[in-house]
Tab-separated table of C-alpha atoms in Angstrom:
chain	number	residue	atom	x	y	z
F	1279	MET	CA	-0.071	0.063	0.210
F	1280	ALA	CA	1.326	3.344	-0.835
F	1281	ASP	CA	1.850	6.143	1.580
F	1282	LYS	CA	-0.068	9.439	1.114
F	1283	GLY	CA	1.614	11.390	-1.664
F	1284	TYR	CA	3.125	8.317	-3.236
F	1285	TYR	CA	1.919	6.350	-6.156
F	1286	ILE	CA	3.082	2.832	-7.078
F	1287	GLN	CA	3.846	2.375	-10.644
F	1288	GLY	CA	4.773	-0.945	-12.458
F	1289	VAL	CA	7.917	-1.528	-14.749
F	1290	GLN	CA	6.735	-1.704	-18.346
F	1291	VAL	CA	9.787	-3.469	-19.687
F	1292	MET	CA	10.925	-6.627	-17.921
F	1293	GLY	CA	14.577	-6.348	-16.621
F	1294	LYS	CA	14.226	-2.583	-16.109
F	1295	MET	CA	14.504	-1.053	-12.692
F	1296	PHE	CA	12.537	2.174	-13.307
F	1297	PRO	CA	9.242	2.734	-14.938
F	1298	LEU	CA	9.517	4.387	-18.494
F	1299	GLY	CA	6.518	6.727	-18.170
F	1300	THR	CA	6.245	9.956	-16.039
F	1301	LYS	CA	2.591	10.363	-16.281
F	1302	ILE	CA	0.996	10.137	-12.626
F	1303	TYR	CA	-2.613	8.971	-12.668
F	1304	THR	CA	-4.739	10.550	-9.771
F	1305	GLY	CA	-7.634	8.986	-8.107
F	1306	ASN	CA	-6.358	5.263	-8.124
F	1307	HIS	CA	-6.950	2.686	-5.658
F	1308	GLY	CA	-4.502	1.239	-3.096
F	1309	TYR	CA	-4.810	3.646	-0.092
F	1310	ASP	CA	-6.415	2.519	3.060
F	1311	PRO	CA	-9.449	4.770	3.856
F	1312	ASN	CA	-9.536	3.515	7.481
F	1313	SER	CA	-6.212	5.204	8.100
F	1314	LEU	CA	-6.108	7.844	5.648
F	1315	SER	CA	-9.225	10.057	5.559
F	1316	ASP	CA	-8.419	11.986	2.428
F	1317	MET	CA	-8.998	8.667	0.636
F	1318	ARG	CA	-12.554	8.425	1.863
F	1319	GLY	CA	-15.534	8.820	-0.611
F	1320	ILE	CA	-18.648	10.879	0.063
F	1321	PHE	CA	-21.842	9.365	0.496
F	1322	TYR	CA	-25.002	11.692	0.048
F	1323	ALA	CA	-28.570	10.435	0.301
F	1324	THR	CA	-31.892	12.121	0.448
F	1325	GLY	CA	-35.418	10.685	0.762
F	1326	THR	CA	-38.453	10.332	2.766
F	1327	LYS	CA	-37.012	7.615	4.934
F	1328	LEU	CA	-33.933	9.587	5.758
F	1329	LYS	CA	-33.628	12.435	8.264
F	1330	LYS	CA	-33.457	15.872	6.596
F	1331	GLY	CA	-30.073	17.591	7.188
F	1332	TYR	CA	-28.605	14.646	9.155
F	1333	LYS	CA	-24.712	14.267	8.909
F	1334	ALA	CA	-23.461	10.782	9.728
F	1335	PRO	CA	-20.019	9.601	10.914
F	1336	PRO	CA	-18.192	7.606	8.157
F	1337	VAL	CA	-20.126	4.976	6.752
F	1338	LYS	CA	-18.743	1.743	5.372
F	1339	MET	CA	-19.679	0.041	1.991
F	1340	VAL	CA	-21.200	-2.881	3.820
F	1341	ASP	CA	-23.427	-0.572	6.010
F	1342	GLN	CA	-24.841	1.043	2.891
F	1343	TYR	CA	-26.163	-2.134	1.685
F	1344	ASN	CA	-28.458	-2.404	4.793
F	1345	LEU	CA	-29.400	1.188	4.072
F	1346	MET	CA	-30.403	0.467	0.328
F	1347	CYS	CA	-32.394	-2.605	1.172
F	1348	HIS	CA	-34.362	-0.868	3.951
F	1349	ILE	CA	-35.221	2.072	1.740
F	1350	ILE	CA	-36.612	-0.250	-1.126
F	1351	GLY	CA	-38.222	-2.565	1.122
F	1352	LEU	CA	-36.045	-5.727	0.730
F	1353	GLU	CA	-34.824	-8.010	3.479
F	1354	PRO	CA	-31.070	-7.858	3.435
F	1355	LEU	CA	-28.940	-10.945	3.288
F	1356	PRO	CA	-26.765	-11.831	6.059
F	1357	ASN	CA	-23.926	-9.482	5.641
F	1358	ASN	CA	-20.897	-7.821	7.629
F	1359	GLY	CA	-22.899	-4.494	7.884
F	1360	SER	CA	-24.011	-2.861	10.868
F	1361	TRP	CA	-27.161	-0.906	11.772
F	1362	ASP	CA	-25.317	1.210	14.326
F	1363	ILE	CA	-24.462	3.895	11.841
F	1364	ILE	CA	-27.498	3.492	9.661
F	1365	ARG	CA	-30.345	3.647	12.308
F	1366	PRO	CA	-29.718	7.304	13.163
F	1367	MET	CA	-29.846	8.379	9.543
F	1368	LEU	CA	-33.603	7.127	9.346
F	1369	SER	CA	-36.657	9.024	9.776
F	1370	ASN	CA	-39.472	7.552	11.766
F	1371	ALA	CA	-39.679	4.787	9.445
F	1372	PRO	CA	-39.346	1.253	11.442
F	1373	ILE	CA	-36.528	-1.117	10.849
F	1374	SER	CA	-36.928	-4.890	10.686
F	1375	VAL	CA	-33.520	-6.329	11.762
F	1376	VAL	CA	-33.201	-10.137	11.435
C-alpha cells in the first residue's frame, strides 16, 4: 500500500529497474481509507425515509447495503454491515433487523 503522496507504478519493460513513463494518474485505488481520511468517498442520500439535514459519521460500504435494502423494502441477506451507523440516519420509518 502506498503512503499518502506516493504512487506505485509498475515497470513496463521486464529487466528495467525504473518505469518508462512519467505520467502520474490520480484517483487510483491502493490507499487504506480507514487510516487515510483523504481517500474516503462521499456518501450523499436524500429521501422520505431519511432524516433531513442529518450528517452521519463515516459509513462503510457494507453498511450502505443495509440502508439501500431498507429504503427499497427488501430484507438484506446476511452480511458484515451494521445498523449502528445506519439507524440514526432514518426518519421515523421502522427497521426490521433479522
